[in-house]
PDB file of C-alpha atoms in Angstrom:
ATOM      1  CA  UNK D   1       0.000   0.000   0.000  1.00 69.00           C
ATOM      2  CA  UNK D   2       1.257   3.149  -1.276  1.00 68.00           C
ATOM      3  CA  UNK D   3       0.280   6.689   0.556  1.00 61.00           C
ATOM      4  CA  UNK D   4       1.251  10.596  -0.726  1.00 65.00           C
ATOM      5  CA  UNK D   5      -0.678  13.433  -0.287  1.00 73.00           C
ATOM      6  CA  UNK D   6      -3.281  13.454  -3.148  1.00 85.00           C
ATOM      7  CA  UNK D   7      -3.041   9.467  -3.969  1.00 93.00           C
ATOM      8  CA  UNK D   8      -3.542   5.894  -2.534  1.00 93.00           C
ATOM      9  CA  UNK D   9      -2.690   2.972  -4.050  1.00 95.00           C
ATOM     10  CA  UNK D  10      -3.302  -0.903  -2.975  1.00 96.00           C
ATOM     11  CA  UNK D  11      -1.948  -3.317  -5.892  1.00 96.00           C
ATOM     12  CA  UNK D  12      -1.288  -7.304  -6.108  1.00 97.00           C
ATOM     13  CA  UNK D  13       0.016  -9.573  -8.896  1.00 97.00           C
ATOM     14  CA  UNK D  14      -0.940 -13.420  -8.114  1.00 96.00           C
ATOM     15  CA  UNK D  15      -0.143 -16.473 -10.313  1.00 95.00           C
ATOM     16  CA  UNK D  16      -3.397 -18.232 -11.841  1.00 92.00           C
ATOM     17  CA  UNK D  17      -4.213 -21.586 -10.586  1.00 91.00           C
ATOM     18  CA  UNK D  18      -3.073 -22.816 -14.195  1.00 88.00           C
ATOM     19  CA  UNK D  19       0.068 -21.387 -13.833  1.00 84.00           C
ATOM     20  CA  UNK D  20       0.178 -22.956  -9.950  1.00 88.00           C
ATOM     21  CA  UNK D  21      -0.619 -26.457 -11.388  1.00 89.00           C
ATOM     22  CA  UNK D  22       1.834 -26.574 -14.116  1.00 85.00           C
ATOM     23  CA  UNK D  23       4.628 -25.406 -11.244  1.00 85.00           C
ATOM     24  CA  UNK D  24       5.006 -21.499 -13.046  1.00 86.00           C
ATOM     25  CA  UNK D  25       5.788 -18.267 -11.672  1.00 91.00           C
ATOM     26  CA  UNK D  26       3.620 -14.945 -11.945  1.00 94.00           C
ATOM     27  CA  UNK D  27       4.319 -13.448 -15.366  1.00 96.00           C
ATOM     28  CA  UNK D  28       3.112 -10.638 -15.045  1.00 97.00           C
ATOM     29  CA  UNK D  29       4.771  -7.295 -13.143  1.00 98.00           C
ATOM     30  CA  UNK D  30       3.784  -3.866 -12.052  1.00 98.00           C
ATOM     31  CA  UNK D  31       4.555  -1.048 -10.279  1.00 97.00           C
ATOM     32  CA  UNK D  32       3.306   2.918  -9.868  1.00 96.00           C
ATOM     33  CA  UNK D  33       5.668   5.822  -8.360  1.00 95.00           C
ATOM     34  CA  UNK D  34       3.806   8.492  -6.697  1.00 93.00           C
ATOM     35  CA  UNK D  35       5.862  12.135  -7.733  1.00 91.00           C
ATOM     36  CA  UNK D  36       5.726  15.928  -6.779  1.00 84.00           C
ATOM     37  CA  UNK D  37       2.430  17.584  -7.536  1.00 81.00           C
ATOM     38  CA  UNK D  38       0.399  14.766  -7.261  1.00 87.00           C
ATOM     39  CA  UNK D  39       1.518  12.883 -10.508  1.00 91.00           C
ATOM     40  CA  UNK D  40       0.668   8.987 -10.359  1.00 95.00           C
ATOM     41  CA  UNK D  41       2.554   6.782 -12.422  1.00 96.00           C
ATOM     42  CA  UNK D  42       1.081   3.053 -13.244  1.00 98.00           C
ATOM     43  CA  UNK D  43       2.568   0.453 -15.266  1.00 98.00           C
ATOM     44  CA  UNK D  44       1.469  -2.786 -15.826  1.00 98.00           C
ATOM     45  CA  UNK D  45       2.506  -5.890 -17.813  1.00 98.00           C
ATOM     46  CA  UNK D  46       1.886  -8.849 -18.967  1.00 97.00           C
ATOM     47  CA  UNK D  47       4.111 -11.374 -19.972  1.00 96.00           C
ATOM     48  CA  UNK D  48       3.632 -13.698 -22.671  1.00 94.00           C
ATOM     49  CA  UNK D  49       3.398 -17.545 -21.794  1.00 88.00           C
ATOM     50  CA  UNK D  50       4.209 -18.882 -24.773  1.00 89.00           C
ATOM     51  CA  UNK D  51       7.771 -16.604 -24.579  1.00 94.00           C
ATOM     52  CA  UNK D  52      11.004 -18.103 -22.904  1.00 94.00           C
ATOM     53  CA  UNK D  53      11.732 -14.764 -20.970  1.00 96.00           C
ATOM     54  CA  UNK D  54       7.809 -13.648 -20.309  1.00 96.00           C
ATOM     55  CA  UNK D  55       8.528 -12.964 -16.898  1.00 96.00           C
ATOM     56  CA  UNK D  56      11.539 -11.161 -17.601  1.00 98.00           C
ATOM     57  CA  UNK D  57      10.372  -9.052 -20.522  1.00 98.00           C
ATOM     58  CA  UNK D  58       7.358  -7.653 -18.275  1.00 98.00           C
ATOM     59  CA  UNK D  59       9.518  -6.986 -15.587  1.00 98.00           C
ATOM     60  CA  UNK D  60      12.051  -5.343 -17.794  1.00 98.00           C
ATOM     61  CA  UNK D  61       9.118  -3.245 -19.458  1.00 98.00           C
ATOM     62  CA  UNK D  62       7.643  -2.198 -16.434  1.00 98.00           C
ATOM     63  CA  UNK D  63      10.354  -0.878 -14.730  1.00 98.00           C
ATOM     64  CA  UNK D  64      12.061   0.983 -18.132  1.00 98.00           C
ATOM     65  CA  UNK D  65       8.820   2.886 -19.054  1.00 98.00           C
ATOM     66  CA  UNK D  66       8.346   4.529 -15.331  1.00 97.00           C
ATOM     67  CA  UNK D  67      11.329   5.007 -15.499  1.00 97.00           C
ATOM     68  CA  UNK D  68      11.313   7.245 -18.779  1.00 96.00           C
ATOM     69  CA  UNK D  69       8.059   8.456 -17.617  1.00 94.00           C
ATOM     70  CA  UNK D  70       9.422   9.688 -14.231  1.00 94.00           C
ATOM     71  CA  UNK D  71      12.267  11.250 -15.904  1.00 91.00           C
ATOM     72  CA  UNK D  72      10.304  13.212 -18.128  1.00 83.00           C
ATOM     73  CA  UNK D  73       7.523  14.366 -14.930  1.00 81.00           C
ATOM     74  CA  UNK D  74       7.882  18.078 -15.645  1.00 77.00           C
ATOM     75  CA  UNK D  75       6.266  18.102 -19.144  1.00 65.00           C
ATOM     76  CA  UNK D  76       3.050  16.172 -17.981  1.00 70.00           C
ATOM     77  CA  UNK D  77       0.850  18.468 -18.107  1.00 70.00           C
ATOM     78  CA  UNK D  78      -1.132  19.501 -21.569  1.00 81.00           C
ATOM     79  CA  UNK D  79      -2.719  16.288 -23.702  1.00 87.00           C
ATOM     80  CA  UNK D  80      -0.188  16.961 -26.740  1.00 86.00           C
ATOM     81  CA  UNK D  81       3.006  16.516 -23.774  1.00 89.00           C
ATOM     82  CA  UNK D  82       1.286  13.917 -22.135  1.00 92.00           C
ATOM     83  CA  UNK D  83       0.960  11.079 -25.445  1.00 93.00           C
ATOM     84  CA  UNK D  84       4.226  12.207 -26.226  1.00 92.00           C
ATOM     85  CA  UNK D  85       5.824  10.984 -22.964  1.00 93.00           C
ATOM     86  CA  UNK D  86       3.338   8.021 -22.143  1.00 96.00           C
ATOM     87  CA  UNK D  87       4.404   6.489 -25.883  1.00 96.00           C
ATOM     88  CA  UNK D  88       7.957   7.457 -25.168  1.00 96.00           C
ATOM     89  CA  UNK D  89       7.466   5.067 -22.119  1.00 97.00           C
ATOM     90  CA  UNK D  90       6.603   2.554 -24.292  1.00 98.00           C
ATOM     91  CA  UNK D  91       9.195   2.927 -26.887  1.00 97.00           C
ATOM     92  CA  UNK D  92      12.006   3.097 -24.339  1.00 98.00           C
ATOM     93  CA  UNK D  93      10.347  -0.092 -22.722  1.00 98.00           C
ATOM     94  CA  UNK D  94      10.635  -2.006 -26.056  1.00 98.00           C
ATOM     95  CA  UNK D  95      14.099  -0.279 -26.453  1.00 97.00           C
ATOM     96  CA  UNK D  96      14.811  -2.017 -23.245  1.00 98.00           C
ATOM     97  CA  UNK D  97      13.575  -5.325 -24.469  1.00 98.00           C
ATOM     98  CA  UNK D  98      15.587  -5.056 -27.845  1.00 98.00           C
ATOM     99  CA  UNK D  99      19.235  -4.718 -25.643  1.00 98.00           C
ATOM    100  CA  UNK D 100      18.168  -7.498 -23.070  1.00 98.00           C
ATOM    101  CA  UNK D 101      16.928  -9.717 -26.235  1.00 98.00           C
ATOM    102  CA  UNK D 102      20.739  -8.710 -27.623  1.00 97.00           C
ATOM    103  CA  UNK D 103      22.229  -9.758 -24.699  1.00 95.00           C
ATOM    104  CA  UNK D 104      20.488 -12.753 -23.724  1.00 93.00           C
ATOM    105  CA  UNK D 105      21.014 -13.558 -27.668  1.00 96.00           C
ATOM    106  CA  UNK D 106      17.787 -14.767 -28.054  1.00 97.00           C
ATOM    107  CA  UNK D 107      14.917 -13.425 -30.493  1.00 97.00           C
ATOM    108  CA  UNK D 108      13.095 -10.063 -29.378  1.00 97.00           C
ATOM    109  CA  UNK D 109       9.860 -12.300 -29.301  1.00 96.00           C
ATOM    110  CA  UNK D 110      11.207 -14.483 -26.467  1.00 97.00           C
ATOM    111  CA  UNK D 111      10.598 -11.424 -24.353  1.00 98.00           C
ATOM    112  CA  UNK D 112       7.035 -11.000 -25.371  1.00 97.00           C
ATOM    113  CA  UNK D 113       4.644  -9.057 -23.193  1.00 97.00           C
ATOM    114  CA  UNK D 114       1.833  -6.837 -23.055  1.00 97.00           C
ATOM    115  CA  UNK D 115       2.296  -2.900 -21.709  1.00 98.00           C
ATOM    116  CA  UNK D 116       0.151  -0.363 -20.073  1.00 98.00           C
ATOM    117  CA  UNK D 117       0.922   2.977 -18.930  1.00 98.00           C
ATOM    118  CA  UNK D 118      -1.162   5.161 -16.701  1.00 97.00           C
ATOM    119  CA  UNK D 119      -0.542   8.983 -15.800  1.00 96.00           C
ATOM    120  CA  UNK D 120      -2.707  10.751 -13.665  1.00 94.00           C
ATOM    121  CA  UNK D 121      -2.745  13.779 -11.582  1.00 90.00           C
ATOM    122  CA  UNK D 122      -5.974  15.770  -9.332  1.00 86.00           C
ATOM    123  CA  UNK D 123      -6.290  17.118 -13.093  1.00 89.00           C
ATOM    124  CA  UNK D 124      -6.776  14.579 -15.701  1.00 93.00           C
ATOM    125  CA  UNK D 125      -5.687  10.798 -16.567  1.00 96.00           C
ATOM    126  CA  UNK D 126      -4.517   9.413 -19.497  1.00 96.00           C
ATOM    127  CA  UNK D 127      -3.406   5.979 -20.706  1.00 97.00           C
ATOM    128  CA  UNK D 128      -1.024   4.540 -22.920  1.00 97.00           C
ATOM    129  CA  UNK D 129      -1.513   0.695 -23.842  1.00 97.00           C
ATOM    130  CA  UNK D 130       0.105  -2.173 -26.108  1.00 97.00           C
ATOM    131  CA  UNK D 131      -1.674  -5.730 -25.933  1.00 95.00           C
ATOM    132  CA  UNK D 132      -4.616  -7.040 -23.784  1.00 93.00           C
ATOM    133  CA  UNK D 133      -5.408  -5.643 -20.093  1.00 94.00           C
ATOM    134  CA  UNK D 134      -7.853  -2.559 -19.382  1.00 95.00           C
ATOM    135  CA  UNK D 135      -7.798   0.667 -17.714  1.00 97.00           C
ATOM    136  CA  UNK D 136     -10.859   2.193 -15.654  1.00 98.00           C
ATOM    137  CA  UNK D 137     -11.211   5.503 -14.175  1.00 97.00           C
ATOM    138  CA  UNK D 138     -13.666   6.655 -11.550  1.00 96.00           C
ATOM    139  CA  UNK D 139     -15.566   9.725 -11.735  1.00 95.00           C
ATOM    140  CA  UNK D 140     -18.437  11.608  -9.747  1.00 92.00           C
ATOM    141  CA  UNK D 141     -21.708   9.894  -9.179  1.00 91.00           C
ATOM    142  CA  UNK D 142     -20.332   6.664  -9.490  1.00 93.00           C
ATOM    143  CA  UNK D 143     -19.319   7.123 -13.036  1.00 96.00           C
ATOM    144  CA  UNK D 144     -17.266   4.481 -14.227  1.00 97.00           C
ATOM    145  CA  UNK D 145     -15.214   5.200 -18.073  1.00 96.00           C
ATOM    146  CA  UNK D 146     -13.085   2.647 -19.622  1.00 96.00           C
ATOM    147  CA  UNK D 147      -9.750   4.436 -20.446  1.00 96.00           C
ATOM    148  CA  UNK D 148      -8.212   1.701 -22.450  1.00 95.00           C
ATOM    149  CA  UNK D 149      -9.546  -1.643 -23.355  1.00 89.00           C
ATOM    150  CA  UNK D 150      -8.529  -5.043 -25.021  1.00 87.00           C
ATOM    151  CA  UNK D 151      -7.900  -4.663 -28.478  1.00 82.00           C
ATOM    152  CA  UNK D 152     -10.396  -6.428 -31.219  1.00 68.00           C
ATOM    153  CA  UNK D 153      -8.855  -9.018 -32.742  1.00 55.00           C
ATOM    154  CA  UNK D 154      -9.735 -11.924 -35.433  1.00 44.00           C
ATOM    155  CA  UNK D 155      -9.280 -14.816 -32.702  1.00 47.00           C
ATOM    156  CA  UNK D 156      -9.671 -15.583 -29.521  1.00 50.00           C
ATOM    157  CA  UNK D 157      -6.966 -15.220 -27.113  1.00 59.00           C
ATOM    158  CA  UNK D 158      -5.109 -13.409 -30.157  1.00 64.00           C
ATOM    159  CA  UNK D 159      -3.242 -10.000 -28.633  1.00 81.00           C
ATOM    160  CA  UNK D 160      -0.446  -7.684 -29.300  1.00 91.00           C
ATOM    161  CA  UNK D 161       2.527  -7.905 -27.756  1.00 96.00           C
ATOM    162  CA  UNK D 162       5.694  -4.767 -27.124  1.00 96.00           C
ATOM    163  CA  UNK D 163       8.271  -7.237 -28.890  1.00 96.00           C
ATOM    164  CA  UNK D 164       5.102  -6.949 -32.177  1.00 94.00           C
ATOM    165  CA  UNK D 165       7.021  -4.831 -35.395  1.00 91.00           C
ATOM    166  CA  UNK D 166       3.328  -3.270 -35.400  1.00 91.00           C
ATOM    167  CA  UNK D 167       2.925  -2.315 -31.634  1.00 93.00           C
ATOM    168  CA  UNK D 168       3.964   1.044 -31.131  1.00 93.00           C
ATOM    169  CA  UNK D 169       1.693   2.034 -34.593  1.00 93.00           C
ATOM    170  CA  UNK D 170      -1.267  -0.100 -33.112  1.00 92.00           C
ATOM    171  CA  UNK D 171      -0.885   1.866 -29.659  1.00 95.00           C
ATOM    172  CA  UNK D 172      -3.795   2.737 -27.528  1.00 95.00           C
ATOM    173  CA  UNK D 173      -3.997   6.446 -26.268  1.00 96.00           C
ATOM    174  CA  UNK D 174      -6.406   8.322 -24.157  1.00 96.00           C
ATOM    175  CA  UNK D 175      -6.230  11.663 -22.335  1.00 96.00           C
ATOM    176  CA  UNK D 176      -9.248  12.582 -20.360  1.00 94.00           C
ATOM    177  CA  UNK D 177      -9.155  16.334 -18.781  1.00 93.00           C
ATOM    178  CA  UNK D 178     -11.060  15.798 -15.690  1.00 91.00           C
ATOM    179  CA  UNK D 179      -9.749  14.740 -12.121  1.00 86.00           C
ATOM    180  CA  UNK D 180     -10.115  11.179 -11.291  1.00 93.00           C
ATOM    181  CA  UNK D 181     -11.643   9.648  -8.296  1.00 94.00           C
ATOM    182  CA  UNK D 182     -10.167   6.328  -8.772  1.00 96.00           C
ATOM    183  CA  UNK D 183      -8.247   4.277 -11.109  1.00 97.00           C
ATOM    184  CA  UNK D 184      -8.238   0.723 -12.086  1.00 98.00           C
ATOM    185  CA  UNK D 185      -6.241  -1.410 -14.164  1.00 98.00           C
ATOM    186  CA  UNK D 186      -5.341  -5.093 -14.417  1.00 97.00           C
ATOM    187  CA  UNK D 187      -4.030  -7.515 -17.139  1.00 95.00           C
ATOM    188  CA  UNK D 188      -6.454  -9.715 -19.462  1.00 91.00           C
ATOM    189  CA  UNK D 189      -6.995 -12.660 -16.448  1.00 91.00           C
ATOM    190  CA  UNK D 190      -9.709 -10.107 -15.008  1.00 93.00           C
ATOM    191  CA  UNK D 191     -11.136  -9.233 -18.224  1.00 89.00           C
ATOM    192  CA  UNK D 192     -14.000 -11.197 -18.537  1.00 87.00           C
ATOM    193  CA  UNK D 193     -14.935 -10.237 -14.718  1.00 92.00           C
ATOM    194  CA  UNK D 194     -14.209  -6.380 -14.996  1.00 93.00           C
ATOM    195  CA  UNK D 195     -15.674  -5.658 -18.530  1.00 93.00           C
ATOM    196  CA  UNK D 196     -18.924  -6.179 -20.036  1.00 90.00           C
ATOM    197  CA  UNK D 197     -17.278  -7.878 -23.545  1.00 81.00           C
ATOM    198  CA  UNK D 198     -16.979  -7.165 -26.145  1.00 78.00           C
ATOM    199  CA  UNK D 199     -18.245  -3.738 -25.767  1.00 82.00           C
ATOM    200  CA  UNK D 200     -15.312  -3.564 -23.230  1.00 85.00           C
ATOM    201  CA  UNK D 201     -17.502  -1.207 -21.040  1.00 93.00           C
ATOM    202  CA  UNK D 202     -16.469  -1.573 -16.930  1.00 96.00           C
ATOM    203  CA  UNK D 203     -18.837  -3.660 -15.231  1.00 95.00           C
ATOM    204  CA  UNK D 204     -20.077  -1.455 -11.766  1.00 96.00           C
ATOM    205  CA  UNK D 205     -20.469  -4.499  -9.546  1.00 96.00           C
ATOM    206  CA  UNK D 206     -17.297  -5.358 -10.350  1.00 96.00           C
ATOM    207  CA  UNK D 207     -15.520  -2.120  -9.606  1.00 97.00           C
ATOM    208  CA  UNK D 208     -17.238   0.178  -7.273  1.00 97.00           C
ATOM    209  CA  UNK D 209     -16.529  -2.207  -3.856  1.00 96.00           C
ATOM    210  CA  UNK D 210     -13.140  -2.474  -4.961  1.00 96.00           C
ATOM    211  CA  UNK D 211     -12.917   1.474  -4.860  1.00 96.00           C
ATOM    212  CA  UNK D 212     -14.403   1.790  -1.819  1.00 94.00           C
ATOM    213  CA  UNK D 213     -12.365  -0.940  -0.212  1.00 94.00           C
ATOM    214  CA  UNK D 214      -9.269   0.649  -1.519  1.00 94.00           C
ATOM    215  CA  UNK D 215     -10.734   4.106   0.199  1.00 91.00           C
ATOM    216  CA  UNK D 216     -11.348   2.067   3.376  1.00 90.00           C
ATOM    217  CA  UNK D 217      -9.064  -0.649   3.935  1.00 81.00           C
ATOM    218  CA  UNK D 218      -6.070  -0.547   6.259  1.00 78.00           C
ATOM    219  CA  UNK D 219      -2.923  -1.865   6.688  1.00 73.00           C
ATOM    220  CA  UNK D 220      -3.441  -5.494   5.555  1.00 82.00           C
ATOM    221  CA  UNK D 221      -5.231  -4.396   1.942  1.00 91.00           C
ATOM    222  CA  UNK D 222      -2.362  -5.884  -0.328  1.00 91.00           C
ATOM    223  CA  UNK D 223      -3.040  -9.459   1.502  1.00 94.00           C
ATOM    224  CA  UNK D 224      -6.193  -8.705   1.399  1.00 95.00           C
ATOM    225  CA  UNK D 225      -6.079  -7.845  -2.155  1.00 96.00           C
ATOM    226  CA  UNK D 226      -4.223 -10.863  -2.948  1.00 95.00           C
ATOM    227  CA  UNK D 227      -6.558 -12.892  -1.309  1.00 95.00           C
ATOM    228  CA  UNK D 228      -9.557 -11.629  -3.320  1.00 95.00           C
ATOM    229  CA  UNK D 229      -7.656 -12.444  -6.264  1.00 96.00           C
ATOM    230  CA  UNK D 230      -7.315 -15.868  -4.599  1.00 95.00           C
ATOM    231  CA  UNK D 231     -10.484 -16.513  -4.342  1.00 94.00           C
ATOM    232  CA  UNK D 232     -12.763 -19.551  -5.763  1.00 93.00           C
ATOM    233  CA  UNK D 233     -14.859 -16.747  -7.272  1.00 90.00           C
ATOM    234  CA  UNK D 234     -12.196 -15.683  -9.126  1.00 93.00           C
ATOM    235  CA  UNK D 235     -10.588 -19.217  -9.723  1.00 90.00           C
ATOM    236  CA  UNK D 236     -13.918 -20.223 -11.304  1.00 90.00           C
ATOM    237  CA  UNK D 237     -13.607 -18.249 -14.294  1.00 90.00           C
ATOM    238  CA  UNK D 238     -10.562 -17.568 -15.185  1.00 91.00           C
ATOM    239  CA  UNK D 239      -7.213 -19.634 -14.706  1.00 91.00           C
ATOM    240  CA  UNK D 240      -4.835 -16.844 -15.879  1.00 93.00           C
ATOM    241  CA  UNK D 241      -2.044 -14.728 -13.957  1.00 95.00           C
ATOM    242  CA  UNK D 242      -3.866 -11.955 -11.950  1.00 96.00           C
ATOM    243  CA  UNK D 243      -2.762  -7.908 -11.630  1.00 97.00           C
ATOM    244  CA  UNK D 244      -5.042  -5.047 -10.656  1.00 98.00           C
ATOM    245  CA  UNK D 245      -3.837  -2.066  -9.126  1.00 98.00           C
ATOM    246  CA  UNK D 246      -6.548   0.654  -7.452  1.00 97.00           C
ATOM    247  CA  UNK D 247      -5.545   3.710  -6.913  1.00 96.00           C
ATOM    248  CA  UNK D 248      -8.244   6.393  -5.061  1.00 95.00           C
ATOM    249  CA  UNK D 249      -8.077   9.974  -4.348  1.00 90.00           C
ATOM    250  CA  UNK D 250      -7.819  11.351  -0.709  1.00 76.00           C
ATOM    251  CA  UNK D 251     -10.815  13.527  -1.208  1.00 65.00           C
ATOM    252  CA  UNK D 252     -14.535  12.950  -1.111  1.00 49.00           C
ATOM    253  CA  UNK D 253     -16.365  10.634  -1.011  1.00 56.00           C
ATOM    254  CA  UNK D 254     -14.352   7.470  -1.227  1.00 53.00           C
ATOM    255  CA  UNK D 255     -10.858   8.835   0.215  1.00 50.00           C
ATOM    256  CA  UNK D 256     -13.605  10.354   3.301  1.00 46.00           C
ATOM    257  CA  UNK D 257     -11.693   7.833   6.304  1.00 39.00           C
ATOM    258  CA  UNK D 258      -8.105   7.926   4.841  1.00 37.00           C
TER     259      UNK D 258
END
């Protein structure tokens, strides 16, 4: 759990019970930094089972693009600056993916993952995003707008991946110039529990008690977050790694006991 002076943020990554049967780790990784001015970054990845270095590549992505993103704080402010630097985090995570693929002298596909970039301050959120997972943001009266969503594809279980020569063309962006009461996002294993598909609109009884719980909960909420994600109701329908990060305001109404 993750306190500053505008933001809160409880996040867990759990391995799916397929993953747990077959004796394999998490694959996918996040992170968020919390910076000056009430800037919160979020980055979140996904990476690809059927690649050697999955685990690694997410990891690798995740931490490169805050990085970038971090680094470039001060011009976050105006939508034009904003896609600039959110696909600049993405380009510097596949960068980063291209000199580890070198390195490890494998092919830039063994590295395969998905990528999604969140930037939010008490005046807008935006979203950057490569490959499967969704973003959700939380506005007044309950409002509830997808930010980014899975991509259409031909097949099922098809996505784009970072490593993809297409993927920073095929790039999601969204800027949305209003403050944020929550944010939401988690990799493709929650999809077809968060999202009313294939609309890809955010389902409310999915999201609004984990907003409040993330406005209320003390400080066991990452176990407690972990266990949800544990849970037979979630084991029941999907058997895929797990990541959602919430992230609430300190302001009314859901940030009202922080």
């Amino acid at each position: 759990m993750t306190y500053s002076g505008v933001w809160k943020v409880i996040s867990a990554s759990v391995a799916g019970t397929g993953h747990v049967r077959a004796g394999l780790p998490c694959q996918d990784a996040h992170d968020c930094l919390i910076l000056p001015r009430g800037l919160l970054l979020i980055a979140v990845a996904d990476g690809a089972g059927s690649a050697q270095y999955g685990q690694l590549g997410a990891s690798l992505a995740v931490e490169s693009s805050l990085r970038f993103c971090a680094e470039q704080a001060e011009g976050l402010h105006e939508e034009l600056q904003v896609q600039k630097h959110l696909i600049g985090g993405l380009c510097a995570a596949r960068e980063r993916l291209e000199h580890e693929a070198e390195t490890q002298q494998v092919e830039l596909r063994e590295l395969a993952c998905t990528l999604l970039l969140v930037a939010a301050t008490p005046r807008f959120v935006a979203a950057a995003q490569i490959g499967d997972g969704t973003s959700v943001g939380l506005f007044p009266n309950d409002t509830l707008r997808t930010l980014t969503r899975p991509p259409q594809t031909e097949y099922v279980n098809e996505t784009l991946f970072l490593t993809s020569s297409s993927s920073l063309e095929a790039a999601q962006f969204v800027f949305q110039p209003e403050a944020p009461w929550g944010i939401a996002v988690t990799t493709d294993g929650l999809q077809r529990l968060a999202l009313k598909l294939p609309q890809g609109e955010p389902h409310a009884p999915f999201f609004l008690p984990l907003f409040r719980f993330a406005a209320n909960t003390g400080s066991d909420s990452r176990q407690q977050l972990e266990n949800f994600l544990r849970s037979p109701r979630i084991a029941e329908r999907t058997d895929d790694d797990l990541t959602l990060v919430l992230a609430v305001r300190r302001c009314e109404p859901y940030g009202r006991t922080l």
